[in-house]
PDB file of C-alpha atoms in Angstrom:
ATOM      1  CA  UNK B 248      66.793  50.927 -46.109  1.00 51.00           C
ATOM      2  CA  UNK B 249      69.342  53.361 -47.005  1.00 55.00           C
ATOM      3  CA  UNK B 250      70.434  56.360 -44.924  1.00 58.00           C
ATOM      4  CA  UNK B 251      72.361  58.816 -44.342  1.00 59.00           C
ATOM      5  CA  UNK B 252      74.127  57.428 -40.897  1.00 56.00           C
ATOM      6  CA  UNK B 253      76.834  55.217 -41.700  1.00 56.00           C
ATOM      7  CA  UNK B 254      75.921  53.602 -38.719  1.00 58.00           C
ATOM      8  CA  UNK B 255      72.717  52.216 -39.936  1.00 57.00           C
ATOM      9  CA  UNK B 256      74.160  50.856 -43.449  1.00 55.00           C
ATOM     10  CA  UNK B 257      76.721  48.390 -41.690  1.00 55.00           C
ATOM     11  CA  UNK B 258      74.050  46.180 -40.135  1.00 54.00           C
ATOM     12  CA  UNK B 259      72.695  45.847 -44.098  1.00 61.00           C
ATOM     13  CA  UNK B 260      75.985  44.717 -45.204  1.00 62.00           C
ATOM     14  CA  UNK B 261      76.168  41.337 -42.610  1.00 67.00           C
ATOM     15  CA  UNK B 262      75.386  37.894 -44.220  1.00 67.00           C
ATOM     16  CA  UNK B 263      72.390  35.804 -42.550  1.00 69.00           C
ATOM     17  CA  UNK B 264      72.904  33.741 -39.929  1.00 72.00           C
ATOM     18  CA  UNK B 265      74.181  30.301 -40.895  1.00 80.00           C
ATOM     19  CA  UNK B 266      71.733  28.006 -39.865  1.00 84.00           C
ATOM     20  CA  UNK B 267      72.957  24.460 -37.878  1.00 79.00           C
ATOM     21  CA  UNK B 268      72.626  21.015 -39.550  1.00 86.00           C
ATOM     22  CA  UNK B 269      70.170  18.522 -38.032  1.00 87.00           C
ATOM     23  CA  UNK B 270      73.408  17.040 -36.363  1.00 88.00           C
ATOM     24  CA  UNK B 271      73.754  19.618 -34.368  1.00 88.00           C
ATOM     25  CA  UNK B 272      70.696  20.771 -33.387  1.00 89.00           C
ATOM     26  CA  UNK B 273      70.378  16.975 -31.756  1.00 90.00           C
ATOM     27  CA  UNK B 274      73.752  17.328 -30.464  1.00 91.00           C
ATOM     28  CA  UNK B 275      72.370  20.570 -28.664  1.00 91.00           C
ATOM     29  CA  UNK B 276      69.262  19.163 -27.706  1.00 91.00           C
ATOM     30  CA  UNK B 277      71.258  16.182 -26.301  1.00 93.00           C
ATOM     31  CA  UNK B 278      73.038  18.603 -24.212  1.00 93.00           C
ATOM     32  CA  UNK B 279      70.464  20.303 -22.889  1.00 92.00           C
ATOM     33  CA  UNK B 280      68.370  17.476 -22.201  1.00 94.00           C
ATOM     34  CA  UNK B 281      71.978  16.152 -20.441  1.00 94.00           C
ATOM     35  CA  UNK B 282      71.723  19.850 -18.105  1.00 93.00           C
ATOM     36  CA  UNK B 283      68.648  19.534 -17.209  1.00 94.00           C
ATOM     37  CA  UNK B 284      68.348  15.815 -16.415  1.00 93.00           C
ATOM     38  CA  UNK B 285      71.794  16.913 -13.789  1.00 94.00           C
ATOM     39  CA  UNK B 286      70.274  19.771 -12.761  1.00 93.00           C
ATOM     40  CA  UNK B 287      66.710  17.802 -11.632  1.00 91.00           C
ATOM     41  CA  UNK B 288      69.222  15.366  -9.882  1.00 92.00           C
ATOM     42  CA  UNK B 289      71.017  18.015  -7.853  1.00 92.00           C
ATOM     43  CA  UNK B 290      67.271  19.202  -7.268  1.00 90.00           C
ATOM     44  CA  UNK B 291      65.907  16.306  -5.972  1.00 88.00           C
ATOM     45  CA  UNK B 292      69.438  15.224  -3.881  1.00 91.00           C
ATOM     46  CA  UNK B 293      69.157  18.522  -2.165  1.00 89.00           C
ATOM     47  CA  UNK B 294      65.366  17.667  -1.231  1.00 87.00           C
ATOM     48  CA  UNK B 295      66.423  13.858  -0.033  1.00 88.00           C
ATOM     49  CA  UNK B 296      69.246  16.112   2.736  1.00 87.00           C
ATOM     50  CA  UNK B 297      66.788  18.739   3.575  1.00 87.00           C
ATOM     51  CA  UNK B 298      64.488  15.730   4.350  1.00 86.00           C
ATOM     52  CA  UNK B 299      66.870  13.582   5.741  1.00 87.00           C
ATOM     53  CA  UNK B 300      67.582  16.443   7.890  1.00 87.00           C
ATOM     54  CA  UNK B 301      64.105  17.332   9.400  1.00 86.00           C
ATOM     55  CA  UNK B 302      63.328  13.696   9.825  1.00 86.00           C
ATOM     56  CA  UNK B 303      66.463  12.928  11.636  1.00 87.00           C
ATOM     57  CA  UNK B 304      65.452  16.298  13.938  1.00 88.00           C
ATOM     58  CA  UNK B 305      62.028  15.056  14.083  1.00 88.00           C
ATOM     59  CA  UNK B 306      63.052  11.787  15.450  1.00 88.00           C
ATOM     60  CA  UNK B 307      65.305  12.681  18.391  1.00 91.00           C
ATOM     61  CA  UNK B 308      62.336  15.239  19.448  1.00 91.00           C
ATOM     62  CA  UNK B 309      59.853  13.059  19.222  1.00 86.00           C
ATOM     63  CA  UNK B 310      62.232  10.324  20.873  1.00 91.00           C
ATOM     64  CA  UNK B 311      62.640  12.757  23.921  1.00 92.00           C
ATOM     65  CA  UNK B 312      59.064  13.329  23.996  1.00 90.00           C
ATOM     66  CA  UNK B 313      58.211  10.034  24.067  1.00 90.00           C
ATOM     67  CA  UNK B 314      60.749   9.586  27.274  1.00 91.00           C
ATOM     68  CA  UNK B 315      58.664  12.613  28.729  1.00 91.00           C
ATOM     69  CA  UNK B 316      54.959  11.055  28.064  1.00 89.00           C
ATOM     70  CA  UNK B 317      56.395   7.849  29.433  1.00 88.00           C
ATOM     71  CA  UNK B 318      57.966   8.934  32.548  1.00 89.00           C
ATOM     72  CA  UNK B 319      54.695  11.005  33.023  1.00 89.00           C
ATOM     73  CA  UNK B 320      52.236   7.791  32.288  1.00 87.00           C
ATOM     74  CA  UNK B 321      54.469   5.715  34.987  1.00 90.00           C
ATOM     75  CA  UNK B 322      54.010   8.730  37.432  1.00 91.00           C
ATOM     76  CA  UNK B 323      50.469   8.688  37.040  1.00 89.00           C
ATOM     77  CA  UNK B 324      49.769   4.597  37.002  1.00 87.00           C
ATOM     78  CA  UNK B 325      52.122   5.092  40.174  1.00 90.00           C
ATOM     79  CA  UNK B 326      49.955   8.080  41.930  1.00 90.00           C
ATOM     80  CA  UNK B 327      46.560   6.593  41.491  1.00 89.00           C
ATOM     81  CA  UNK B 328      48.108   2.867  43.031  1.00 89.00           C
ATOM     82  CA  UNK B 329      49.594   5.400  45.992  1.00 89.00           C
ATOM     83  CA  UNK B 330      46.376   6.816  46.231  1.00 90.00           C
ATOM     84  CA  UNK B 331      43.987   4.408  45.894  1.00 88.00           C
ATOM     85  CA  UNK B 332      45.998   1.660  48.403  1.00 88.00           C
ATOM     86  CA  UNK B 333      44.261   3.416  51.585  1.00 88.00           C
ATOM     87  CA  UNK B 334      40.632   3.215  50.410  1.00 88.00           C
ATOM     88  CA  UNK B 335      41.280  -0.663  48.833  1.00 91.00           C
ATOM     89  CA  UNK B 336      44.353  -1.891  49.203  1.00 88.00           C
ATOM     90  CA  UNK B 337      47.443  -2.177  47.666  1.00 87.00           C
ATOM     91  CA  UNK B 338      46.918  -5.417  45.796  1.00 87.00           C
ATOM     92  CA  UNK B 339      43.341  -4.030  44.751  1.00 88.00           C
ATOM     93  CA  UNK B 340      44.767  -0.631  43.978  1.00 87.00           C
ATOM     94  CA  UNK B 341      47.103  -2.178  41.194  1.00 87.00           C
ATOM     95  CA  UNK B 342      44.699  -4.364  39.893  1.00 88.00           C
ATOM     96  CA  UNK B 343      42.393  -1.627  39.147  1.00 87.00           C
ATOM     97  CA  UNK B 344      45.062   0.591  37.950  1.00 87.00           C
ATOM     98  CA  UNK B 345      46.028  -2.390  35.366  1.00 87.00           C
ATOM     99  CA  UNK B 346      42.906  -3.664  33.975  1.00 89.00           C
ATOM    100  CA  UNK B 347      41.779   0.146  33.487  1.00 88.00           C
ATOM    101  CA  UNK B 348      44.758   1.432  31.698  1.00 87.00           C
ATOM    102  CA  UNK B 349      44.280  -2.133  29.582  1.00 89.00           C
ATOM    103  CA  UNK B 350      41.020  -1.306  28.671  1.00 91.00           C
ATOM    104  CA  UNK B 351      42.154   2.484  27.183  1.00 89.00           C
ATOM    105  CA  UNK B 352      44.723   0.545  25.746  1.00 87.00           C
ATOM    106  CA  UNK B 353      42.734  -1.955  23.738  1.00 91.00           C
ATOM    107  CA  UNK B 354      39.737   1.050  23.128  1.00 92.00           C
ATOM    108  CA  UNK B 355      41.995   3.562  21.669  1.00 90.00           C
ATOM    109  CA  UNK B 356      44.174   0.666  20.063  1.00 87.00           C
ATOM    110  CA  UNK B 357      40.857  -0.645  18.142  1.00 89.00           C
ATOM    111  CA  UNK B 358      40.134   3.271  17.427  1.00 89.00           C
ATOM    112  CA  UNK B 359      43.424   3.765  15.546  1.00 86.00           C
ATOM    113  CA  UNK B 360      43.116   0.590  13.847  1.00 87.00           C
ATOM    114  CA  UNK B 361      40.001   1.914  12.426  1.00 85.00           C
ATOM    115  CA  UNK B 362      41.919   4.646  11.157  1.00 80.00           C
ATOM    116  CA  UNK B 363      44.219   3.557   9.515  1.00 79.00           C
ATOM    117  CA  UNK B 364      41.815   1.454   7.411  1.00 79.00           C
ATOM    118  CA  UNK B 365      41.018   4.646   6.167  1.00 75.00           C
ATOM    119  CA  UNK B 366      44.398   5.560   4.700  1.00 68.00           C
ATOM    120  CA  UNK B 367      44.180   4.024   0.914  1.00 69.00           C
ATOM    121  CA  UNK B 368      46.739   4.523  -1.999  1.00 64.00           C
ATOM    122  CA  UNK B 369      44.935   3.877  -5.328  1.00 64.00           C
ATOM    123  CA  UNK B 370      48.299   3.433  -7.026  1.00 62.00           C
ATOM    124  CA  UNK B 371      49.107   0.543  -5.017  1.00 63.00           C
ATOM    125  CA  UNK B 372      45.610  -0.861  -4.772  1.00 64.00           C
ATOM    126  CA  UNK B 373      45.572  -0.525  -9.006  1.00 65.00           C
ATOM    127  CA  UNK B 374      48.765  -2.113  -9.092  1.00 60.00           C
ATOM    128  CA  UNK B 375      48.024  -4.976  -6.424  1.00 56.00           C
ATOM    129  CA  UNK B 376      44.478  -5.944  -8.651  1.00 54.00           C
ATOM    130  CA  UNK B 377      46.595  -5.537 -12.046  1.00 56.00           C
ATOM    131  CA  UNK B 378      48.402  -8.588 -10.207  1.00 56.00           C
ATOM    132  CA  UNK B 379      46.028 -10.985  -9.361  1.00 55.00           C
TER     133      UNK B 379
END
């Protein structure tokens, strides 16, 4: 395409691009494959902190809230014994208080064994069968 522009007859007059040898077109591949493989680390690093982060958060709440439902669980044991010992007695009073919070203990114990039955990882059960 000729014209009248100079401008436009320069871009005629470079040579093709030169293409690169099968050397390094691996070498480039290699490289990039060497980027990303860093950059999926650095990824997946920053995950592990932010996780390691919000679990380590998680735990000291839920340790302090644990503290909290256990000082509230003694308070109550320790309420219904102080207000049960007038109608039956002290000795009564604790003995009730006992075997009934056993009994919750073992029900809801048996419920979240149940549960957890439920929770099933076919990965591990394939791999487990592959074994035997």
């Amino acid at each position: 395409m000729k014209t009248d522009d100079p401008k436009y007859d320069a871009a005629e007059d470079f040579a093709a691009p030169i293409e690169p040898t099968t050397s390094e077109q691996v070498t480039l591949v290699m490289e990039d494959l060497r980027a990303m493989v860093k950059a999926e680390m650095r990824y997946h690093r920053s995950r592990l902190d932010y996780s390691r982060h919000v679990l380590s958060w998680s735990f000291r709440y839920g340790a302090i809230a644990i503290f909290a439902f256990g000082g509230a669980s003694i308070a109550l044991v320790l309420g219904l014994v102080l207000t049960l010992s007038p109608l039956i007695g002290p000795l009564e009073a604790t003995l009730l208080v006992t075997i009934s919070f056993v009994i919750i203990g073992l029900i809801f114990g048996t419920m979240a064994r149940k549960w957890m039955r439920k929770v099933y990882f076919p990965e591990i059960q394939k791999n487990v069968d592959d074994l035997i």
